[in-house]
Amino acid sequence: SSTIGTPAKITALGQSAGIQVYTIAFGLTNHEIVLRNIVQSTGGIHYLQPELSMIDDICREIAHKLRTP
């Protein structure tokens, strides 16, 4: 759960503000479909079960995507 609200509110906020939402899930979660729906609706990317050693590269990739128009 988020302090911002429900997944629908998060998605609507991202869409209305033009914000791409990126998610990283460490392990399978009951919220997998919710996370995928949020990123698909906002143009972000969902990273599922990355190795811990990949986090720096994922963060750099996300930063690059956010800087590139």
PDB file of N, CA, C and O in Angstrom:
ATOM      1  N   SER A   1       0.835  -1.178   0.000  1.00  0.00           N
ATOM      2  CA  SER A   1       0.000   0.000   0.000  1.00  0.00           C
ATOM      3  C   SER A   1       0.882   1.244   0.000  1.00  0.00           C
ATOM      4  O   SER A   1       1.993   1.234   0.477  1.00  0.00           O
ATOM      5  N   SER A   2       0.337   2.315  -0.504  1.00  0.00           N
ATOM      6  CA  SER A   2       1.089   3.558  -0.621  1.00  0.00           C
ATOM      7  C   SER A   2       0.433   4.653   0.203  1.00  0.00           C
ATOM      8  O   SER A   2      -0.779   4.652   0.407  1.00  0.00           O
ATOM      9  N   THR A   3       1.225   5.594   0.651  1.00  0.00           N
ATOM     10  CA  THR A   3       0.660   6.741   1.358  1.00  0.00           C
ATOM     11  C   THR A   3      -0.006   7.706   0.389  1.00  0.00           C
ATOM     12  O   THR A   3      -0.758   8.577   0.800  1.00  0.00           O
ATOM     13  N   ILE A   4       0.256   7.540  -0.919  1.00  0.00           N
ATOM     14  CA  ILE A   4      -0.354   8.394  -1.938  1.00  0.00           C
ATOM     15  C   ILE A   4      -1.784   7.962  -2.218  1.00  0.00           C
ATOM     16  O   ILE A   4      -2.634   8.776  -2.501  1.00  0.00           O
ATOM     17  N   GLY A   5      -2.050   6.670  -2.129  1.00  0.00           N
ATOM     18  CA  GLY A   5      -3.400   6.197  -2.389  1.00  0.00           C
ATOM     19  C   GLY A   5      -3.416   4.843  -3.053  1.00  0.00           C
ATOM     20  O   GLY A   5      -2.451   4.095  -3.011  1.00  0.00           O
ATOM     21  N   THR A   6      -4.501   4.577  -3.690  1.00  0.00           N
ATOM     22  CA  THR A   6      -4.710   3.297  -4.350  1.00  0.00           C
ATOM     23  C   THR A   6      -3.918   3.236  -5.651  1.00  0.00           C
ATOM     24  O   THR A   6      -3.505   4.278  -6.184  1.00  0.00           O
ATOM     25  N   PRO A   7      -3.739   2.033  -6.191  1.00  0.00           N
ATOM     26  CA  PRO A   7      -3.070   1.934  -7.495  1.00  0.00           C
ATOM     27  C   PRO A   7      -3.759   2.774  -8.575  1.00  0.00           C
ATOM     28  O   PRO A   7      -3.086   3.393  -9.399  1.00  0.00           O
ATOM     29  N   ALA A   8      -5.082   2.831  -8.541  1.00  0.00           N
ATOM     30  CA  ALA A   8      -5.803   3.639  -9.532  1.00  0.00           C
ATOM     31  C   ALA A   8      -5.464   5.124  -9.371  1.00  0.00           C
ATOM     32  O   ALA A   8      -5.284   5.839 -10.362  1.00  0.00           O
ATOM     33  N   LYS A   9      -5.345   5.598  -8.123  1.00  0.00           N
ATOM     34  CA  LYS A   9      -4.988   7.003  -7.888  1.00  0.00           C
ATOM     35  C   LYS A   9      -3.553   7.281  -8.315  1.00  0.00           C
ATOM     36  O   LYS A   9      -3.253   8.329  -8.878  1.00  0.00           O
ATOM     37  N   ILE A  10      -2.660   6.339  -8.048  1.00  0.00           N
ATOM     38  CA  ILE A  10      -1.259   6.495  -8.451  1.00  0.00           C
ATOM     39  C   ILE A  10      -1.164   6.561  -9.971  1.00  0.00           C
ATOM     40  O   ILE A  10      -0.469   7.412 -10.526  1.00  0.00           O
ATOM     41  N   THR A  11      -1.878   5.669 -10.637  1.00  0.00           N
ATOM     42  CA  THR A  11      -1.877   5.660 -12.098  1.00  0.00           C
ATOM     43  C   THR A  11      -2.446   6.962 -12.650  1.00  0.00           C
ATOM     44  O   THR A  11      -1.858   7.575 -13.547  1.00  0.00           O
ATOM     45  N   ALA A  12      -3.573   7.408 -12.106  1.00  0.00           N
ATOM     46  CA  ALA A  12      -4.192   8.647 -12.569  1.00  0.00           C
ATOM     47  C   ALA A  12      -3.277   9.844 -12.339  1.00  0.00           C
ATOM     48  O   ALA A  12      -3.160  10.718 -13.205  1.00  0.00           O
ATOM     49  N   LEU A  13      -2.618   9.886 -11.187  1.00  0.00           N
ATOM     50  CA  LEU A  13      -1.685  10.974 -10.889  1.00  0.00           C
ATOM     51  C   LEU A  13      -0.532  10.980 -11.883  1.00  0.00           C
ATOM     52  O   LEU A  13      -0.167  12.024 -12.429  1.00  0.00           O
ATOM     53  N   GLY A  14       0.043   9.807 -12.134  1.00  0.00           N
ATOM     54  CA  GLY A  14       1.133   9.702 -13.099  1.00  0.00           C
ATOM     55  C   GLY A  14       0.702  10.138 -14.489  1.00  0.00           C
ATOM     56  O   GLY A  14       1.409  10.899 -15.162  1.00  0.00           O
ATOM     57  N   GLN A  15      -0.466   9.681 -14.910  1.00  0.00           N
ATOM     58  CA  GLN A  15      -0.953  10.032 -16.241  1.00  0.00           C
ATOM     59  C   GLN A  15      -1.247  11.530 -16.355  1.00  0.00           C
ATOM     60  O   GLN A  15      -0.861  12.164 -17.333  1.00  0.00           O
ATOM     61  N   SER A  16      -1.911  12.099 -15.362  1.00  0.00           N
ATOM     62  CA  SER A  16      -2.291  13.514 -15.449  1.00  0.00           C
ATOM     63  C   SER A  16      -1.079  14.433 -15.370  1.00  0.00           C
ATOM     64  O   SER A  16      -1.075  15.516 -15.956  1.00  0.00           O
ATOM     65  N   ALA A  17      -0.029  13.995 -14.674  1.00  0.00           N
ATOM     66  CA  ALA A  17       1.175  14.816 -14.544  1.00  0.00           C
ATOM     67  C   ALA A  17       2.238  14.469 -15.578  1.00  0.00           C
ATOM     68  O   ALA A  17       3.297  15.087 -15.606  1.00  0.00           O
ATOM     69  N   GLY A  18       1.972  13.467 -16.401  1.00  0.00           N
ATOM     70  CA  GLY A  18       2.952  13.061 -17.398  1.00  0.00           C
ATOM     71  C   GLY A  18       4.169  12.386 -16.783  1.00  0.00           C
ATOM     72  O   GLY A  18       5.272  12.507 -17.297  1.00  0.00           O
ATOM     73  N   ILE A  19       3.963  11.694 -15.668  1.00  0.00           N
ATOM     74  CA  ILE A  19       5.061  11.043 -14.953  1.00  0.00           C
ATOM     75  C   ILE A  19       5.098   9.563 -15.299  1.00  0.00           C
ATOM     76  O   ILE A  19       4.085   8.874 -15.205  1.00  0.00           O
ATOM     77  N   GLN A  20       6.268   9.090 -15.694  1.00  0.00           N
ATOM     78  CA  GLN A  20       6.465   7.664 -15.908  1.00  0.00           C
ATOM     79  C   GLN A  20       6.811   7.026 -14.565  1.00  0.00           C
ATOM     80  O   GLN A  20       7.711   7.496 -13.876  1.00  0.00           O
ATOM     81  N   VAL A  21       6.084   5.978 -14.216  1.00  0.00           N
ATOM     82  CA  VAL A  21       6.332   5.286 -12.958  1.00  0.00           C
ATOM     83  C   VAL A  21       7.158   4.039 -13.246  1.00  0.00           C
ATOM     84  O   VAL A  21       6.822   3.250 -14.128  1.00  0.00           O
ATOM     85  N   TYR A  22       8.241   3.865 -12.499  1.00  0.00           N
ATOM     86  CA  TYR A  22       9.102   2.686 -12.610  1.00  0.00           C
ATOM     87  C   TYR A  22       8.996   1.909 -11.304  1.00  0.00           C
ATOM     88  O   TYR A  22       8.965   2.503 -10.232  1.00  0.00           O
ATOM     89  N   THR A  23       8.939   0.582 -11.410  1.00  0.00           N
ATOM     90  CA  THR A  23       8.842  -0.245 -10.212  1.00  0.00           C
ATOM     91  C   THR A  23       9.909  -1.325 -10.244  1.00  0.00           C
ATOM     92  O   THR A  23      10.302  -1.797 -11.309  1.00  0.00           O
ATOM     93  N   ILE A  24      10.375  -1.698  -9.055  1.00  0.00           N
ATOM     94  CA  ILE A  24      11.350  -2.778  -8.905  1.00  0.00           C
ATOM     95  C   ILE A  24      10.798  -3.720  -7.849  1.00  0.00           C
ATOM     96  O   ILE A  24      10.513  -3.303  -6.728  1.00  0.00           O
ATOM     97  N   ALA A  25      10.611  -4.984  -8.210  1.00  0.00           N
ATOM     98  CA  ALA A  25      10.086  -5.982  -7.273  1.00  0.00           C
ATOM     99  C   ALA A  25      11.165  -7.017  -6.986  1.00  0.00           C
ATOM    100  O   ALA A  25      11.688  -7.642  -7.907  1.00  0.00           O
ATOM    101  N   PHE A  26      11.487  -7.166  -5.719  1.00  0.00           N
ATOM    102  CA  PHE A  26      12.469  -8.171  -5.302  1.00  0.00           C
ATOM    103  C   PHE A  26      11.724  -9.412  -4.868  1.00  0.00           C
ATOM    104  O   PHE A  26      11.327  -9.540  -3.724  1.00  0.00           O
ATOM    105  N   GLY A  27      11.506 -10.292  -5.804  1.00  0.00           N
ATOM    106  CA  GLY A  27      10.763 -11.509  -5.506  1.00  0.00           C
ATOM    107  C   GLY A  27       9.333 -11.395  -5.997  1.00  0.00           C
ATOM    108  O   GLY A  27       8.831 -10.302  -6.254  1.00  0.00           O
ATOM    109  N   LEU A  28       8.717 -12.520  -6.137  1.00  0.00           N
ATOM    110  CA  LEU A  28       7.337 -12.526  -6.602  1.00  0.00           C
ATOM    111  C   LEU A  28       6.438 -11.947  -5.521  1.00  0.00           C
ATOM    112  O   LEU A  28       6.639 -12.165  -4.334  1.00  0.00           O
ATOM    113  N   THR A  29       5.459 -11.192  -5.960  1.00  0.00           N
ATOM    114  CA  THR A  29       4.560 -10.514  -5.036  1.00  0.00           C
ATOM    115  C   THR A  29       3.122 -10.687  -5.499  1.00  0.00           C
ATOM    116  O   THR A  29       2.873 -10.914  -6.685  1.00  0.00           O
ATOM    117  N   ASN A  30       2.204 -10.571  -4.580  1.00  0.00           N
ATOM    118  CA  ASN A  30       0.782 -10.630  -4.930  1.00  0.00           C
ATOM    119  C   ASN A  30       0.368  -9.415  -5.740  1.00  0.00           C
ATOM    120  O   ASN A  30      -0.702  -9.405  -6.332  1.00  0.00           O
ATOM    121  N   HIS A  31       1.206  -8.408  -5.765  1.00  0.00           N
ATOM    122  CA  HIS A  31       0.882  -7.159  -6.444  1.00  0.00           C
ATOM    123  C   HIS A  31       1.492  -7.053  -7.835  1.00  0.00           C
ATOM    124  O   HIS A  31       1.513  -5.972  -8.418  1.00  0.00           O
ATOM    125  N   GLU A  32       1.962  -8.155  -8.367  1.00  0.00           N
ATOM    126  CA  GLU A  32       2.640  -8.162  -9.670  1.00  0.00           C
ATOM    127  C   GLU A  32       1.781  -7.542 -10.770  1.00  0.00           C
ATOM    128  O   GLU A  32       2.253  -6.693 -11.537  1.00  0.00           O
ATOM    129  N   ILE A  33       0.539  -7.936 -10.870  1.00  0.00           N
ATOM    130  CA  ILE A  33      -0.346  -7.414 -11.919  1.00  0.00           C
ATOM    131  C   ILE A  33      -0.587  -5.927 -11.712  1.00  0.00           C
ATOM    132  O   ILE A  33      -0.586  -5.147 -12.666  1.00  0.00           O
ATOM    133  N   VAL A  34      -0.756  -5.518 -10.468  1.00  0.00           N
ATOM    134  CA  VAL A  34      -0.957  -4.091 -10.151  1.00  0.00           C
ATOM    135  C   VAL A  34       0.252  -3.278 -10.585  1.00  0.00           C
ATOM    136  O   VAL A  34       0.115  -2.236 -11.233  1.00  0.00           O
ATOM    137  N   LEU A  35       1.449  -3.755 -10.239  1.00  0.00           N
ATOM    138  CA  LEU A  35       2.670  -3.038 -10.619  1.00  0.00           C
ATOM    139  C   LEU A  35       2.796  -2.936 -12.130  1.00  0.00           C
ATOM    140  O   LEU A  35       3.125  -1.872 -12.673  1.00  0.00           O
ATOM    141  N   ARG A  36       2.530  -4.031 -12.817  1.00  0.00           N
ATOM    142  CA  ARG A  36       2.610  -4.014 -14.294  1.00  0.00           C
ATOM    143  C   ARG A  36       1.590  -3.056 -14.895  1.00  0.00           C
ATOM    144  O   ARG A  36       1.887  -2.340 -15.846  1.00  0.00           O
ATOM    145  N   ASN A  37       0.390  -3.030 -14.346  1.00  0.00           N
ATOM    146  CA  ASN A  37      -0.637  -2.122 -14.860  1.00  0.00           C
ATOM    147  C   ASN A  37      -0.241  -0.664 -14.671  1.00  0.00           C
ATOM    148  O   ASN A  37      -0.464   0.161 -15.560  1.00  0.00           O
ATOM    149  N   ILE A  38       0.341  -0.348 -13.525  1.00  0.00           N
ATOM    150  CA  ILE A  38       0.761   1.031 -13.271  1.00  0.00           C
ATOM    151  C   ILE A  38       1.823   1.460 -14.278  1.00  0.00           C
ATOM    152  O   ILE A  38       1.711   2.531 -14.887  1.00  0.00           O
ATOM    153  N   VAL A  39       2.849   0.640 -14.478  1.00  0.00           N
ATOM    154  CA  VAL A  39       3.911   1.051 -15.404  1.00  0.00           C
ATOM    155  C   VAL A  39       3.426   1.073 -16.846  1.00  0.00           C
ATOM    156  O   VAL A  39       3.810   1.954 -17.608  1.00  0.00           O
ATOM    157  N   GLN A  40       2.568   0.142 -17.211  1.00  0.00           N
ATOM    158  CA  GLN A  40       2.044   0.152 -18.581  1.00  0.00           C
ATOM    159  C   GLN A  40       1.181   1.389 -18.833  1.00  0.00           C
ATOM    160  O   GLN A  40       1.210   1.959 -19.914  1.00  0.00           O
ATOM    161  N   SER A  41       0.438   1.803 -17.832  1.00  0.00           N
ATOM    162  CA  SER A  41      -0.443   2.961 -17.986  1.00  0.00           C
ATOM    163  C   SER A  41       0.315   4.282 -17.976  1.00  0.00           C
ATOM    164  O   SER A  41      -0.188   5.290 -18.468  1.00  0.00           O
ATOM    165  N   THR A  42       1.509   4.294 -17.387  1.00  0.00           N
ATOM    166  CA  THR A  42       2.261   5.551 -17.272  1.00  0.00           C
ATOM    167  C   THR A  42       3.493   5.599 -18.171  1.00  0.00           C
ATOM    168  O   THR A  42       4.180   6.613 -18.209  1.00  0.00           O
ATOM    169  N   GLY A  43       3.781   4.498 -18.858  1.00  0.00           N
ATOM    170  CA  GLY A  43       4.930   4.482 -19.763  1.00  0.00           C
ATOM    171  C   GLY A  43       6.239   4.116 -19.099  1.00  0.00           C
ATOM    172  O   GLY A  43       7.305   4.275 -19.684  1.00  0.00           O
ATOM    173  N   GLY A  44       6.182   3.632 -17.865  1.00  0.00           N
ATOM    174  CA  GLY A  44       7.392   3.238 -17.154  1.00  0.00           C
ATOM    175  C   GLY A  44       7.786   1.798 -17.451  1.00  0.00           C
ATOM    176  O   GLY A  44       7.313   1.199 -18.409  1.00  0.00           O
ATOM    177  N   ILE A  45       8.654   1.274 -16.623  1.00  0.00           N
ATOM    178  CA  ILE A  45       9.148  -0.097 -16.778  1.00  0.00           C
ATOM    179  C   ILE A  45       9.071  -0.791 -15.427  1.00  0.00           C
ATOM    180  O   ILE A  45       9.351  -0.183 -14.396  1.00  0.00           O
ATOM    181  N   HIS A  46       8.719  -2.063 -15.448  1.00  0.00           N
ATOM    182  CA  HIS A  46       8.697  -2.881 -14.238  1.00  0.00           C
ATOM    183  C   HIS A  46       9.883  -3.831 -14.289  1.00  0.00           C
ATOM    184  O   HIS A  46      10.065  -4.555 -15.257  1.00  0.00           O
ATOM    185  N   TYR A  47      10.702  -3.809 -13.258  1.00  0.00           N
ATOM    186  CA  TYR A  47      11.851  -4.704 -13.155  1.00  0.00           C
ATOM    187  C   TYR A  47      11.498  -5.780 -12.144  1.00  0.00           C
ATOM    188  O   TYR A  47      11.267  -5.500 -10.973  1.00  0.00           O
ATOM    189  N   LEU A  48      11.458  -7.015 -12.603  1.00  0.00           N
ATOM    190  CA  LEU A  48      11.059  -8.129 -11.755  1.00  0.00           C
ATOM    191  C   LEU A  48      12.257  -8.964 -11.348  1.00  0.00           C
ATOM    192  O   LEU A  48      13.013  -9.429 -12.204  1.00  0.00           O
ATOM    193  N   GLN A  49      12.453  -9.118 -10.079  1.00  0.00           N
ATOM    194  CA  GLN A  49      13.468  -9.968  -9.480  1.00  0.00           C
ATOM    195  C   GLN A  49      14.876  -9.738 -10.015  1.00  0.00           C
ATOM    196  O   GLN A  49      15.557 -10.686 -10.409  1.00  0.00           O
ATOM    197  N   PRO A  50      15.321  -8.500 -10.019  1.00  0.00           N
ATOM    198  CA  PRO A  50      16.709  -8.296 -10.464  1.00  0.00           C
ATOM    199  C   PRO A  50      17.673  -8.784  -9.383  1.00  0.00           C
ATOM    200  O   PRO A  50      17.325  -8.875  -8.206  1.00  0.00           O
ATOM    201  N   GLU A  51      18.864  -9.111  -9.807  1.00  0.00           N
ATOM    202  CA  GLU A  51      19.914  -9.429  -8.841  1.00  0.00           C
ATOM    203  C   GLU A  51      20.258  -8.140  -8.107  1.00  0.00           C
ATOM    204  O   GLU A  51      20.225  -7.051  -8.689  1.00  0.00           O
ATOM    205  N   LEU A  52      20.587  -8.247  -6.851  1.00  0.00           N
ATOM    206  CA  LEU A  52      20.930  -7.062  -6.065  1.00  0.00           C
ATOM    207  C   LEU A  52      22.085  -6.290  -6.704  1.00  0.00           C
ATOM    208  O   LEU A  52      22.114  -5.063  -6.684  1.00  0.00           O
ATOM    209  N   SER A  53      22.991  -7.005  -7.328  1.00  0.00           N
ATOM    210  CA  SER A  53      24.132  -6.358  -7.979  1.00  0.00           C
ATOM    211  C   SER A  53      23.715  -5.520  -9.195  1.00  0.00           C
ATOM    212  O   SER A  53      24.496  -4.716  -9.688  1.00  0.00           O
ATOM    213  N   MET A  54      22.483  -5.692  -9.677  1.00  0.00           N
ATOM    214  CA  MET A  54      22.000  -4.968 -10.852  1.00  0.00           C
ATOM    215  C   MET A  54      21.342  -3.631 -10.503  1.00  0.00           C
ATOM    216  O   MET A  54      21.036  -2.847 -11.392  1.00  0.00           O
ATOM    217  N   ILE A  55      21.120  -3.361  -9.231  1.00  0.00           N
ATOM    218  CA  ILE A  55      20.363  -2.176  -8.832  1.00  0.00           C
ATOM    219  C   ILE A  55      21.018  -0.890  -9.323  1.00  0.00           C
ATOM    220  O   ILE A  55      20.336   0.001  -9.828  1.00  0.00           O
ATOM    221  N   ASP A  56      22.337  -0.764  -9.198  1.00  0.00           N
ATOM    222  CA  ASP A  56      23.011   0.445  -9.684  1.00  0.00           C
ATOM    223  C   ASP A  56      22.764   0.649 -11.176  1.00  0.00           C
ATOM    224  O   ASP A  56      22.470   1.764 -11.616  1.00  0.00           O
ATOM    225  N   ASP A  57      22.870  -0.427 -11.957  1.00  0.00           N
ATOM    226  CA  ASP A  57      22.653  -0.324 -13.400  1.00  0.00           C
ATOM    227  C   ASP A  57      21.202   0.032 -13.717  1.00  0.00           C
ATOM    228  O   ASP A  57      20.932   0.829 -14.624  1.00  0.00           O
ATOM    229  N   ILE A  58      20.269  -0.541 -12.975  1.00  0.00           N
ATOM    230  CA  ILE A  58      18.856  -0.232 -13.193  1.00  0.00           C
ATOM    231  C   ILE A  58      18.588   1.241 -12.890  1.00  0.00           C
ATOM    232  O   ILE A  58      17.908   1.925 -13.655  1.00  0.00           O
ATOM    233  N   CYS A  59      19.134   1.732 -11.795  1.00  0.00           N
ATOM    234  CA  CYS A  59      18.950   3.139 -11.441  1.00  0.00           C
ATOM    235  C   CYS A  59      19.558   4.059 -12.495  1.00  0.00           C
ATOM    236  O   CYS A  59      18.966   5.087 -12.853  1.00  0.00           O
ATOM    237  N   ARG A  60      20.725   3.698 -13.012  1.00  0.00           N
ATOM    238  CA  ARG A  60      21.338   4.494 -14.091  1.00  0.00           C
ATOM    239  C   ARG A  60      20.462   4.460 -15.343  1.00  0.00           C
ATOM    240  O   ARG A  60      20.293   5.483 -16.018  1.00  0.00           O
ATOM    241  N   GLU A  61      19.911   3.303 -15.665  1.00  0.00           N
ATOM    242  CA  GLU A  61      19.030   3.175 -16.829  1.00  0.00           C
ATOM    243  C   GLU A  61      17.792   4.045 -16.675  1.00  0.00           C
ATOM    244  O   GLU A  61      17.404   4.769 -17.605  1.00  0.00           O
ATOM    245  N   ILE A  62      17.180   4.014 -15.510  1.00  0.00           N
ATOM    246  CA  ILE A  62      15.999   4.832 -15.253  1.00  0.00           C
ATOM    247  C   ILE A  62      16.371   6.309 -15.344  1.00  0.00           C
ATOM    248  O   ILE A  62      15.662   7.094 -15.981  1.00  0.00           O
ATOM    249  N   ALA A  63      17.479   6.709 -14.739  1.00  0.00           N
ATOM    250  CA  ALA A  63      17.912   8.110 -14.790  1.00  0.00           C
ATOM    251  C   ALA A  63      18.135   8.547 -16.233  1.00  0.00           C
ATOM    252  O   ALA A  63      17.733   9.663 -16.629  1.00  0.00           O
ATOM    253  N   HIS A  64      18.744   7.702 -17.032  1.00  0.00           N
ATOM    254  CA  HIS A  64      18.972   8.020 -18.446  1.00  0.00           C
ATOM    255  C   HIS A  64      17.643   8.192 -19.173  1.00  0.00           C
ATOM    256  O   HIS A  64      17.472   9.145 -19.940  1.00  0.00           O
ATOM    257  N   LYS A  65      16.699   7.304 -18.935  1.00  0.00           N
ATOM    258  CA  LYS A  65      15.392   7.401 -19.597  1.00  0.00           C
ATOM    259  C   LYS A  65      14.667   8.668 -19.177  1.00  0.00           C
ATOM    260  O   LYS A  65      13.975   9.288 -19.990  1.00  0.00           O
ATOM    261  N   LEU A  66      14.803   9.067 -17.927  1.00  0.00           N
ATOM    262  CA  LEU A  66      14.127  10.277 -17.453  1.00  0.00           C
ATOM    263  C   LEU A  66      14.746  11.534 -18.039  1.00  0.00           C
ATOM    264  O   LEU A  66      14.064  12.539 -18.225  1.00  0.00           O
ATOM    265  N   ARG A  67      16.053  11.497 -18.335  1.00  0.00           N
ATOM    266  CA  ARG A  67      16.719  12.666 -18.922  1.00  0.00           C
ATOM    267  C   ARG A  67      16.532  12.762 -20.428  1.00  0.00           C
ATOM    268  O   ARG A  67      16.713  13.823 -21.005  1.00  0.00           O
ATOM    269  N   THR A  68      16.214  11.638 -21.072  1.00  0.00           N
ATOM    270  CA  THR A  68      16.081  11.603 -22.528  1.00  0.00           C
ATOM    271  C   THR A  68      14.638  11.908 -22.918  1.00  0.00           C
ATOM    272  O   THR A  68      13.724  11.224 -22.473  1.00  0.00           O
ATOM    273  N   PRO A  69      14.431  12.974 -23.726  1.00  0.00           N
ATOM    274  CA  PRO A  69      13.043  13.335 -24.114  1.00  0.00           C
ATOM    275  C   PRO A  69      12.373  12.279 -24.967  1.00  0.00           C
ATOM    276  O   PRO A  69      12.938  11.478 -25.593  1.00  0.00           O
TER     277      PRO A  69
END
